[in-house]
Amino acid sequence: MGDIVTQKKETVWTTVIKPHNKLWQIDFKELWQYRDLLSMYVKRDIITQYKQTILGPLWFIIQPLLTTIMYMIVFGGIAGISTDGLPQALFYLAGIAVWQYFADCLTKTSSTFITNQNIFGKVYFPRLIAPLSVCISGLVKFGIQVLLFLGVYVYYLIIGVRIAPTIELLLLPVLVLIIAALALGFGIIVSSLTTKYRDLTILFTFVVQLWMYGTPVIYPLSYINNETLKLCMKLNPVTGVVETFKYAFLGVGEFSWGLLAYSFGFAVIILLIGIVIFNKVQRSFMDTV
């Protein structure tokens, strides 16, 4: 009787999904493995935003232009708010470019779980891919609006307006990172909370609108004479980024390393808090949405 040889086939898994042991943990290796998916999300966000529109990407230019004209009429003309001696169009475009990137990333990331609940319930991938793609795709619109700002900037230089850019222009990548981190941090916190409390979505839209008026977008920080009110303005983490951006390009504003360091530190803290809450909610959010 011959020996019976039993061959045991060992199953080899190519992907192993494990829960995060630490709520603040980010698996960068896993995010890198899904970089193609991140790229697809970014392309989707860019293409679908103005798909089936007549003007398409031109809206990236039309929107800030129309907003600037409205600000010039209402705040510059009717209200007579100072722009620190700068041309109104240039001053408003500088603030709009930074604020629009922040506001767009913030509002879109704040609905991450709600807008992606169908795909989250069917396919596994790092959930952080979705809000990250929003911040990355938003850089395209931000870049176009900065180019528009630079075009107006060059125009005023040609006609002889005295504008003094500063060495702080080198901080532009840092400013983008800070504003993206702030938007991502606040956005994923709100997104995590709205899985249970849907009313927060409506409330948050209203808060973002009010937030802009608490940020020196349509007026310079130097316009605020009340010291208590100015201190409150400086506690707004977006204020340091907007003021630094204006100071870097225009040479006018209340730039300080302390204010910028505060914005940076606030961004790091709020992002860490957001990741902790996001990791906690993503474990069971399908039971509540």
PDB file of C-alpha atoms in Angstrom:
ATOM      1  CA  MET A   1       0.000   0.000   0.000  1.00  0.00           C
ATOM      2  CA  GLY A   2       1.598   3.180  -1.131  1.00  0.00           C
ATOM      3  CA  ASP A   3       2.126   6.139   1.110  1.00  0.00           C
ATOM      4  CA  ILE A   4      -0.518   8.757   0.820  1.00  0.00           C
ATOM      5  CA  VAL A   5       1.118  12.130   0.464  1.00  0.00           C
ATOM      6  CA  THR A   6      -1.029  15.004   1.550  1.00  0.00           C
ATOM      7  CA  GLN A   7      -0.069  18.353   0.188  1.00  0.00           C
ATOM      8  CA  LYS A   8      -1.283  21.259   2.172  1.00  0.00           C
ATOM      9  CA  LYS A   9      -1.583  24.453   0.260  1.00  0.00           C
ATOM     10  CA  GLU A  10      -0.857  27.538   2.262  1.00  0.00           C
ATOM     11  CA  THR A  11      -2.974  30.578   1.489  1.00  0.00           C
ATOM     12  CA  VAL A  12      -0.898  33.679   0.916  1.00  0.00           C
ATOM     13  CA  TRP A  13      -2.680  36.958   1.553  1.00  0.00           C
ATOM     14  CA  THR A  14      -1.540  39.956  -0.454  1.00  0.00           C
ATOM     15  CA  THR A  15      -3.456  42.445   1.672  1.00  0.00           C
ATOM     16  CA  VAL A  16      -4.035  42.270   5.393  1.00  0.00           C
ATOM     17  CA  ILE A  17      -6.533  44.712   6.925  1.00  0.00           C
ATOM     18  CA  LYS A  18      -5.902  45.464  10.580  1.00  0.00           C
ATOM     19  CA  PRO A  19      -7.615  47.919  12.918  1.00  0.00           C
ATOM     20  CA  HIS A  20      -5.564  50.862  14.104  1.00  0.00           C
ATOM     21  CA  ASN A  21      -4.354  50.205  17.616  1.00  0.00           C
ATOM     22  CA  LYS A  22      -3.817  53.898  18.235  1.00  0.00           C
ATOM     23  CA  LEU A  23      -6.394  56.490  17.315  1.00  0.00           C
ATOM     24  CA  TRP A  24      -3.780  59.049  16.287  1.00  0.00           C
ATOM     25  CA  GLN A  25      -2.017  56.570  14.019  1.00  0.00           C
ATOM     26  CA  ILE A  26      -1.743  57.238  10.278  1.00  0.00           C
ATOM     27  CA  ASP A  27      -0.580  54.367   8.115  1.00  0.00           C
ATOM     28  CA  PHE A  28       1.484  56.321   5.572  1.00  0.00           C
ATOM     29  CA  LYS A  29       2.637  53.079   3.947  1.00  0.00           C
ATOM     30  CA  GLU A  30      -0.962  52.099   3.288  1.00  0.00           C
ATOM     31  CA  LEU A  31      -1.779  55.574   1.956  1.00  0.00           C
ATOM     32  CA  TRP A  32       1.160  55.281  -0.439  1.00  0.00           C
ATOM     33  CA  GLN A  33      -0.063  51.863  -1.628  1.00  0.00           C
ATOM     34  CA  TYR A  34      -3.393  53.491  -2.526  1.00  0.00           C
ATOM     35  CA  ARG A  35      -1.807  56.490  -4.288  1.00  0.00           C
ATOM     36  CA  ASP A  36      -3.446  55.485  -7.592  1.00  0.00           C
ATOM     37  CA  LEU A  37      -6.846  55.661  -5.934  1.00  0.00           C
ATOM     38  CA  LEU A  38      -5.934  59.037  -4.465  1.00  0.00           C
ATOM     39  CA  SER A  39      -4.990  60.216  -7.954  1.00  0.00           C
ATOM     40  CA  MET A  40      -8.340  58.988  -9.314  1.00  0.00           C
ATOM     41  CA  TYR A  41     -10.216  60.813  -6.553  1.00  0.00           C
ATOM     42  CA  VAL A  42      -8.319  64.017  -7.317  1.00  0.00           C
ATOM     43  CA  LYS A  43      -9.112  63.770 -11.038  1.00  0.00           C
ATOM     44  CA  ARG A  44     -12.752  63.036 -10.243  1.00  0.00           C
ATOM     45  CA  ASP A  45     -13.026  66.071  -7.967  1.00  0.00           C
ATOM     46  CA  ILE A  46     -11.559  68.342 -10.647  1.00  0.00           C
ATOM     47  CA  ILE A  47     -13.529  66.977 -13.611  1.00  0.00           C
ATOM     48  CA  THR A  48     -16.948  66.560 -12.009  1.00  0.00           C
ATOM     49  CA  GLN A  49     -17.008  70.008 -10.401  1.00  0.00           C
ATOM     50  CA  TYR A  50     -17.758  71.796 -13.667  1.00  0.00           C
ATOM     51  CA  LYS A  51     -18.798  68.857 -15.828  1.00  0.00           C
ATOM     52  CA  GLN A  52     -21.650  69.658 -18.214  1.00  0.00           C
ATOM     53  CA  THR A  53     -21.116  73.398 -17.785  1.00  0.00           C
ATOM     54  CA  ILE A  54     -20.630  75.674 -20.751  1.00  0.00           C
ATOM     55  CA  LEU A  55     -17.667  77.640 -19.393  1.00  0.00           C
ATOM     56  CA  GLY A  56     -16.052  74.758 -17.506  1.00  0.00           C
ATOM     57  CA  PRO A  57     -12.751  75.630 -15.773  1.00  0.00           C
ATOM     58  CA  LEU A  58     -13.254  79.311 -16.676  1.00  0.00           C
ATOM     59  CA  TRP A  59     -15.436  79.467 -13.581  1.00  0.00           C
ATOM     60  CA  PHE A  60     -12.200  79.247 -11.573  1.00  0.00           C
ATOM     61  CA  ILE A  61     -11.452  82.743 -12.926  1.00  0.00           C
ATOM     62  CA  ILE A  62     -14.977  84.143 -13.259  1.00  0.00           C
ATOM     63  CA  GLN A  63     -15.938  83.459  -9.631  1.00  0.00           C
ATOM     64  CA  PRO A  64     -13.074  85.407  -7.993  1.00  0.00           C
ATOM     65  CA  LEU A  65     -13.436  88.216 -10.543  1.00  0.00           C
ATOM     66  CA  LEU A  66     -17.160  88.650  -9.847  1.00  0.00           C
ATOM     67  CA  THR A  67     -16.526  88.383  -6.102  1.00  0.00           C
ATOM     68  CA  THR A  68     -13.798  91.026  -6.331  1.00  0.00           C
ATOM     69  CA  ILE A  69     -16.061  93.396  -8.276  1.00  0.00           C
ATOM     70  CA  MET A  70     -18.807  92.938  -5.670  1.00  0.00           C
ATOM     71  CA  TYR A  71     -16.345  93.640  -2.834  1.00  0.00           C
ATOM     72  CA  MET A  72     -15.087  96.757  -4.621  1.00  0.00           C
ATOM     73  CA  ILE A  73     -18.630  98.085  -4.964  1.00  0.00           C
ATOM     74  CA  VAL A  74     -19.964  97.143  -1.524  1.00  0.00           C
ATOM     75  CA  PHE A  75     -16.996  97.270   0.843  1.00  0.00           C
ATOM     76  CA  GLY A  76     -14.642  99.573  -1.037  1.00  0.00           C
ATOM     77  CA  GLY A  77     -17.220 101.944  -2.525  1.00  0.00           C
ATOM     78  CA  ILE A  78     -20.294 102.009  -0.303  1.00  0.00           C
ATOM     79  CA  ALA A  79     -18.737 101.096   3.059  1.00  0.00           C
ATOM     80  CA  GLY A  80     -15.442 102.864   2.295  1.00  0.00           C
ATOM     81  CA  ILE A  81     -13.313 100.253   4.086  1.00  0.00           C
ATOM     82  CA  SER A  82      -9.575 100.861   3.799  1.00  0.00           C
ATOM     83  CA  THR A  83      -7.295  98.588   1.807  1.00  0.00           C
ATOM     84  CA  ASP A  84      -4.053  99.924   3.321  1.00  0.00           C
ATOM     85  CA  GLY A  85      -3.482 102.215   0.338  1.00  0.00           C
ATOM     86  CA  LEU A  86      -3.412  99.319  -2.127  1.00  0.00           C
ATOM     87  CA  PRO A  87      -5.532  99.002  -5.283  1.00  0.00           C
ATOM     88  CA  GLN A  88      -8.810  97.418  -4.228  1.00  0.00           C
ATOM     89  CA  ALA A  89      -8.760  94.710  -6.884  1.00  0.00           C
ATOM     90  CA  LEU A  90      -5.302  93.562  -5.825  1.00  0.00           C
ATOM     91  CA  PHE A  91      -6.113  93.618  -2.119  1.00  0.00           C
ATOM     92  CA  TYR A  92      -9.357  91.668  -2.461  1.00  0.00           C
ATOM     93  CA  LEU A  93      -7.947  89.081  -4.879  1.00  0.00           C
ATOM     94  CA  ALA A  94      -5.134  88.295  -2.429  1.00  0.00           C
ATOM     95  CA  GLY A  95      -7.603  87.589   0.360  1.00  0.00           C
ATOM     96  CA  ILE A  96     -10.062  85.739  -1.860  1.00  0.00           C
ATOM     97  CA  ALA A  97      -7.414  83.303  -3.184  1.00  0.00           C
ATOM     98  CA  VAL A  98      -6.435  82.132   0.296  1.00  0.00           C
ATOM     99  CA  TRP A  99      -9.918  82.161   1.795  1.00  0.00           C
ATOM    100  CA  GLN A 100     -11.597  80.342  -1.100  1.00  0.00           C
ATOM    101  CA  TYR A 101      -9.078  77.495  -0.908  1.00  0.00           C
ATOM    102  CA  PHE A 102      -9.660  77.183   2.824  1.00  0.00           C
ATOM    103  CA  ALA A 103     -13.456  77.446   2.598  1.00  0.00           C
ATOM    104  CA  ASP A 104     -13.772  75.008  -0.322  1.00  0.00           C
ATOM    105  CA  CYS A 105     -11.598  72.361   1.351  1.00  0.00           C
ATOM    106  CA  LEU A 106     -13.384  72.882   4.653  1.00  0.00           C
ATOM    107  CA  THR A 107     -16.944  72.534   3.342  1.00  0.00           C
ATOM    108  CA  LYS A 108     -16.145  69.539   1.124  1.00  0.00           C
ATOM    109  CA  THR A 109     -14.170  67.573   3.707  1.00  0.00           C
ATOM    110  CA  SER A 110     -16.877  68.267   6.285  1.00  0.00           C
ATOM    111  CA  SER A 111     -19.235  65.967   4.358  1.00  0.00           C
ATOM    112  CA  THR A 112     -16.752  63.137   3.734  1.00  0.00           C
ATOM    113  CA  PHE A 113     -18.720  60.358   5.461  1.00  0.00           C
ATOM    114  CA  ILE A 114     -22.094  61.451   4.105  1.00  0.00           C
ATOM    115  CA  THR A 115     -21.062  61.845   0.454  1.00  0.00           C
ATOM    116  CA  ASN A 116     -18.995  58.641   0.408  1.00  0.00           C
ATOM    117  CA  GLN A 117     -21.195  56.396   2.564  1.00  0.00           C
ATOM    118  CA  ASN A 118     -22.168  54.129  -0.350  1.00  0.00           C
ATOM    119  CA  ILE A 119     -18.627  53.352  -1.426  1.00  0.00           C
ATOM    120  CA  PHE A 120     -17.326  53.224   2.164  1.00  0.00           C
ATOM    121  CA  GLY A 121     -19.856  50.482   2.907  1.00  0.00           C
ATOM    122  CA  LYS A 122     -18.794  48.304  -0.036  1.00  0.00           C
ATOM    123  CA  VAL A 123     -15.055  48.695  -0.625  1.00  0.00           C
ATOM    124  CA  TYR A 124     -12.126  48.958   1.750  1.00  0.00           C
ATOM    125  CA  PHE A 125      -9.478  51.620   1.302  1.00  0.00           C
ATOM    126  CA  PRO A 126      -7.918  54.142   3.709  1.00  0.00           C
ATOM    127  CA  ARG A 127     -10.821  56.480   4.478  1.00  0.00           C
ATOM    128  CA  LEU A 128      -8.452  59.413   4.771  1.00  0.00           C
ATOM    129  CA  ILE A 129      -7.999  59.203   0.986  1.00  0.00           C
ATOM    130  CA  ALA A 130     -11.335  60.993   0.430  1.00  0.00           C
ATOM    131  CA  PRO A 131     -10.659  64.213   2.415  1.00  0.00           C
ATOM    132  CA  LEU A 132      -7.017  64.270   1.291  1.00  0.00           C
ATOM    133  CA  SER A 133      -8.109  64.241  -2.352  1.00  0.00           C
ATOM    134  CA  VAL A 134     -10.272  67.312  -1.718  1.00  0.00           C
ATOM    135  CA  CYS A 135      -7.317  69.305  -0.349  1.00  0.00           C
ATOM    136  CA  ILE A 136      -5.072  68.231  -3.230  1.00  0.00           C
ATOM    137  CA  SER A 137      -7.624  68.881  -5.989  1.00  0.00           C
ATOM    138  CA  GLY A 138      -8.351  72.283  -4.440  1.00  0.00           C
ATOM    139  CA  LEU A 139      -4.754  73.259  -5.187  1.00  0.00           C
ATOM    140  CA  VAL A 140      -5.652  73.401  -8.888  1.00  0.00           C
ATOM    141  CA  LYS A 141      -8.291  76.066  -8.306  1.00  0.00           C
ATOM    142  CA  PHE A 142      -6.012  77.854  -5.845  1.00  0.00           C
ATOM    143  CA  GLY A 143      -3.174  77.855  -8.388  1.00  0.00           C
ATOM    144  CA  ILE A 144      -5.406  79.322 -11.105  1.00  0.00           C
ATOM    145  CA  GLN A 145      -6.629  82.054  -8.773  1.00  0.00           C
ATOM    146  CA  VAL A 146      -3.064  82.883  -7.735  1.00  0.00           C
ATOM    147  CA  LEU A 147      -2.160  83.192 -11.428  1.00  0.00           C
ATOM    148  CA  LEU A 148      -5.112  85.551 -11.861  1.00  0.00           C
ATOM    149  CA  PHE A 149      -3.883  87.548  -8.882  1.00  0.00           C
ATOM    150  CA  LEU A 150      -0.366  87.673 -10.389  1.00  0.00           C
ATOM    151  CA  GLY A 151      -1.806  88.876 -13.700  1.00  0.00           C
ATOM    152  CA  VAL A 152      -3.521  91.805 -11.965  1.00  0.00           C
ATOM    153  CA  TYR A 153      -0.359  92.271  -9.908  1.00  0.00           C
ATOM    154  CA  VAL A 154       1.797  92.665 -13.046  1.00  0.00           C
ATOM    155  CA  TYR A 155      -0.755  95.064 -14.545  1.00  0.00           C
ATOM    156  CA  TYR A 156      -0.479  97.427 -11.579  1.00  0.00           C
ATOM    157  CA  LEU A 157       3.306  97.197 -11.673  1.00  0.00           C
ATOM    158  CA  ILE A 158       3.283  98.199 -15.350  1.00  0.00           C
ATOM    159  CA  ILE A 159       1.083 101.254 -14.758  1.00  0.00           C
ATOM    160  CA  GLY A 160       3.418 102.411 -12.005  1.00  0.00           C
ATOM    161  CA  VAL A 161       1.691 101.444  -8.762  1.00  0.00           C
ATOM    162  CA  ARG A 162       4.284 101.000  -6.041  1.00  0.00           C
ATOM    163  CA  ILE A 163       4.073  97.454  -4.712  1.00  0.00           C
ATOM    164  CA  ALA A 164       6.834  96.010  -2.568  1.00  0.00           C
ATOM    165  CA  PRO A 165       7.012  92.192  -2.427  1.00  0.00           C
ATOM    166  CA  THR A 166       9.034  90.850   0.493  1.00  0.00           C
ATOM    167  CA  ILE A 167      11.336  87.924   1.247  1.00  0.00           C
ATOM    168  CA  GLU A 168       8.374  86.244   2.971  1.00  0.00           C
ATOM    169  CA  LEU A 169       7.322  85.086  -0.505  1.00  0.00           C
ATOM    170  CA  LEU A 170       9.490  82.044   0.255  1.00  0.00           C
ATOM    171  CA  LEU A 171       6.922  81.080   2.900  1.00  0.00           C
ATOM    172  CA  LEU A 172       4.210  80.446   0.287  1.00  0.00           C
ATOM    173  CA  PRO A 173       4.520  76.599   0.425  1.00  0.00           C
ATOM    174  CA  VAL A 174       4.326  76.789   4.231  1.00  0.00           C
ATOM    175  CA  LEU A 175       1.199  78.941   4.032  1.00  0.00           C
ATOM    176  CA  VAL A 176      -0.465  76.418   1.716  1.00  0.00           C
ATOM    177  CA  LEU A 177       0.399  73.551   4.085  1.00  0.00           C
ATOM    178  CA  ILE A 178      -0.989  75.452   7.083  1.00  0.00           C
ATOM    179  CA  ILE A 179      -4.250  76.383   5.402  1.00  0.00           C
ATOM    180  CA  ALA A 180      -4.681  72.833   4.033  1.00  0.00           C
ATOM    181  CA  ALA A 181      -4.010  71.322   7.471  1.00  0.00           C
ATOM    182  CA  LEU A 182      -6.519  73.689   9.096  1.00  0.00           C
ATOM    183  CA  ALA A 183      -9.192  72.866   6.522  1.00  0.00           C
ATOM    184  CA  LEU A 184      -8.513  69.125   6.733  1.00  0.00           C
ATOM    185  CA  GLY A 185      -8.483  69.107  10.531  1.00  0.00           C
ATOM    186  CA  PHE A 186     -11.674  71.115  10.995  1.00  0.00           C
ATOM    187  CA  GLY A 187     -13.338  69.346   8.064  1.00  0.00           C
ATOM    188  CA  ILE A 188     -12.841  65.768   9.277  1.00  0.00           C
ATOM    189  CA  ILE A 189     -13.938  66.758  12.798  1.00  0.00           C
ATOM    190  CA  VAL A 190     -17.217  68.143  11.468  1.00  0.00           C
ATOM    191  CA  SER A 191     -17.579  65.192   9.090  1.00  0.00           C
ATOM    192  CA  SER A 192     -17.178  62.783  12.003  1.00  0.00           C
ATOM    193  CA  LEU A 193     -19.781  64.620  14.075  1.00  0.00           C
ATOM    194  CA  THR A 194     -22.345  64.867  11.253  1.00  0.00           C
ATOM    195  CA  THR A 195     -22.601  61.075  11.040  1.00  0.00           C
ATOM    196  CA  LYS A 196     -24.810  61.355  14.152  1.00  0.00           C
ATOM    197  CA  TYR A 197     -25.917  64.965  14.139  1.00  0.00           C
ATOM    198  CA  ARG A 198     -27.071  65.975  10.642  1.00  0.00           C
ATOM    199  CA  ASP A 199     -28.125  69.438  11.826  1.00  0.00           C
ATOM    200  CA  LEU A 200     -24.430  70.321  12.089  1.00  0.00           C
ATOM    201  CA  THR A 201     -24.196  70.332   8.284  1.00  0.00           C
ATOM    202  CA  ILE A 202     -26.624  73.242   8.017  1.00  0.00           C
ATOM    203  CA  LEU A 203     -25.135  75.029  11.018  1.00  0.00           C
ATOM    204  CA  PHE A 204     -21.586  74.623   9.718  1.00  0.00           C
ATOM    205  CA  THR A 205     -22.423  76.214   6.357  1.00  0.00           C
ATOM    206  CA  PHE A 206     -23.613  79.277   8.254  1.00  0.00           C
ATOM    207  CA  VAL A 207     -20.511  79.255  10.495  1.00  0.00           C
ATOM    208  CA  VAL A 208     -18.158  79.260   7.479  1.00  0.00           C
ATOM    209  CA  GLN A 209     -19.927  82.306   6.053  1.00  0.00           C
ATOM    210  CA  LEU A 210     -19.546  84.179   9.336  1.00  0.00           C
ATOM    211  CA  TRP A 211     -15.947  82.974   9.684  1.00  0.00           C
ATOM    212  CA  MET A 212     -14.937  84.931   6.604  1.00  0.00           C
ATOM    213  CA  TYR A 213     -16.013  88.211   8.233  1.00  0.00           C
ATOM    214  CA  GLY A 214     -13.860  87.311  11.230  1.00  0.00           C
ATOM    215  CA  THR A 215     -10.856  86.960   8.902  1.00  0.00           C
ATOM    216  CA  PRO A 216      -9.054  89.964   7.324  1.00  0.00           C
ATOM    217  CA  VAL A 217     -10.139  89.154   3.772  1.00  0.00           C
ATOM    218  CA  ILE A 218     -12.139  92.272   2.910  1.00  0.00           C
ATOM    219  CA  TYR A 219     -10.305  94.574   5.302  1.00  0.00           C
ATOM    220  CA  PRO A 220      -6.745  94.811   6.679  1.00  0.00           C
ATOM    221  CA  LEU A 221      -5.990  93.851  10.268  1.00  0.00           C
ATOM    222  CA  SER A 222      -4.685  97.390  10.791  1.00  0.00           C
ATOM    223  CA  TYR A 223      -8.257  98.644  10.197  1.00  0.00           C
ATOM    224  CA  ILE A 224      -9.292  97.210  13.586  1.00  0.00           C
ATOM    225  CA  ASN A 225      -8.625  99.852  16.267  1.00  0.00           C
ATOM    226  CA  ASN A 226     -10.169  98.075  19.239  1.00  0.00           C
ATOM    227  CA  GLU A 227      -7.367  96.076  20.868  1.00  0.00           C
ATOM    228  CA  THR A 228      -9.676  93.452  22.361  1.00  0.00           C
ATOM    229  CA  LEU A 229     -11.350  92.882  19.007  1.00  0.00           C
ATOM    230  CA  LYS A 230      -7.970  92.750  17.270  1.00  0.00           C
ATOM    231  CA  LEU A 231      -6.779  90.116  19.766  1.00  0.00           C
ATOM    232  CA  CYS A 232      -9.856  88.039  19.007  1.00  0.00           C
ATOM    233  CA  MET A 233      -9.091  88.399  15.296  1.00  0.00           C
ATOM    234  CA  LYS A 234      -5.542  87.172  15.876  1.00  0.00           C
ATOM    235  CA  LEU A 235      -6.869  84.109  17.711  1.00  0.00           C
ATOM    236  CA  ASN A 236      -8.458  83.107  14.403  1.00  0.00           C
ATOM    237  CA  PRO A 237      -5.800  80.702  12.983  1.00  0.00           C
ATOM    238  CA  VAL A 238      -6.595  81.734   9.394  1.00  0.00           C
ATOM    239  CA  THR A 239      -5.730  85.378  10.121  1.00  0.00           C
ATOM    240  CA  GLY A 240      -1.990  84.728  10.285  1.00  0.00           C
ATOM    241  CA  VAL A 241      -1.993  82.970   6.910  1.00  0.00           C
ATOM    242  CA  VAL A 242      -4.037  85.656   5.119  1.00  0.00           C
ATOM    243  CA  GLU A 243      -1.980  88.510   6.568  1.00  0.00           C
ATOM    244  CA  THR A 244       1.312  86.780   5.719  1.00  0.00           C
ATOM    245  CA  PHE A 245       0.146  86.111   2.143  1.00  0.00           C
ATOM    246  CA  LYS A 246      -0.769  89.768   1.648  1.00  0.00           C
ATOM    247  CA  TYR A 247       2.432  90.990   3.266  1.00  0.00           C
ATOM    248  CA  ALA A 248       4.582  88.634   1.187  1.00  0.00           C
ATOM    249  CA  PHE A 249       3.189  89.842  -2.148  1.00  0.00           C
ATOM    250  CA  LEU A 250       2.165  93.404  -1.373  1.00  0.00           C
ATOM    251  CA  GLY A 251       4.507  94.476   1.421  1.00  0.00           C
ATOM    252  CA  VAL A 252       1.553  95.761   3.464  1.00  0.00           C
ATOM    253  CA  GLY A 253      -0.049  94.161   6.507  1.00  0.00           C
ATOM    254  CA  GLU A 254       0.674  93.131  10.067  1.00  0.00           C
ATOM    255  CA  PHE A 255       3.056  90.234   9.596  1.00  0.00           C
ATOM    256  CA  SER A 256       4.669  88.655  12.638  1.00  0.00           C
ATOM    257  CA  TRP A 257       6.497  85.385  13.164  1.00  0.00           C
ATOM    258  CA  GLY A 258       4.550  84.886  16.366  1.00  0.00           C
ATOM    259  CA  LEU A 259       1.201  85.093  14.584  1.00  0.00           C
ATOM    260  CA  LEU A 260       2.369  82.708  11.878  1.00  0.00           C
ATOM    261  CA  ALA A 261       3.788  80.288  14.468  1.00  0.00           C
ATOM    262  CA  TYR A 262       0.429  80.342  16.257  1.00  0.00           C
ATOM    263  CA  SER A 263      -1.371  79.442  13.002  1.00  0.00           C
ATOM    264  CA  PHE A 264       1.117  76.625  12.384  1.00  0.00           C
ATOM    265  CA  GLY A 265       0.801  75.235  15.901  1.00  0.00           C
ATOM    266  CA  PHE A 266      -2.985  75.478  15.817  1.00  0.00           C
ATOM    267  CA  ALA A 267      -3.043  73.637  12.470  1.00  0.00           C
ATOM    268  CA  VAL A 268      -0.922  70.775  13.839  1.00  0.00           C
ATOM    269  CA  ILE A 269      -3.065  70.404  16.962  1.00  0.00           C
ATOM    270  CA  ILE A 270      -6.426  70.574  15.164  1.00  0.00           C
ATOM    271  CA  LEU A 271      -5.202  68.078  12.545  1.00  0.00           C
ATOM    272  CA  LEU A 272      -4.122  65.600  15.242  1.00  0.00           C
ATOM    273  CA  ILE A 273      -7.462  65.999  17.033  1.00  0.00           C
ATOM    274  CA  GLY A 274      -9.270  65.528  13.722  1.00  0.00           C
ATOM    275  CA  ILE A 275      -7.342  62.324  12.951  1.00  0.00           C
ATOM    276  CA  VAL A 276      -8.137  60.883  16.401  1.00  0.00           C
ATOM    277  CA  ILE A 277     -11.863  61.585  16.016  1.00  0.00           C
ATOM    278  CA  PHE A 278     -11.861  60.447  12.372  1.00  0.00           C
ATOM    279  CA  ASN A 279     -10.179  57.118  13.227  1.00  0.00           C
ATOM    280  CA  LYS A 280     -12.615  56.536  16.068  1.00  0.00           C
ATOM    281  CA  VAL A 281     -15.730  57.263  14.012  1.00  0.00           C
ATOM    282  CA  GLN A 282     -14.686  55.339  10.899  1.00  0.00           C
ATOM    283  CA  ARG A 283     -14.761  52.087  12.871  1.00  0.00           C
ATOM    284  CA  SER A 284     -18.518  52.181  13.340  1.00  0.00           C
ATOM    285  CA  PHE A 285     -19.907  54.999  11.202  1.00  0.00           C
ATOM    286  CA  MET A 286     -21.801  52.581   8.917  1.00  0.00           C
ATOM    287  CA  ASP A 287     -24.018  51.734  11.887  1.00  0.00           C
ATOM    288  CA  THR A 288     -25.122  55.344  12.255  1.00  0.00           C
ATOM    289  CA  VAL A 289     -25.281  56.881   8.747  1.00  0.00           C
TER     290      VAL A 289
END
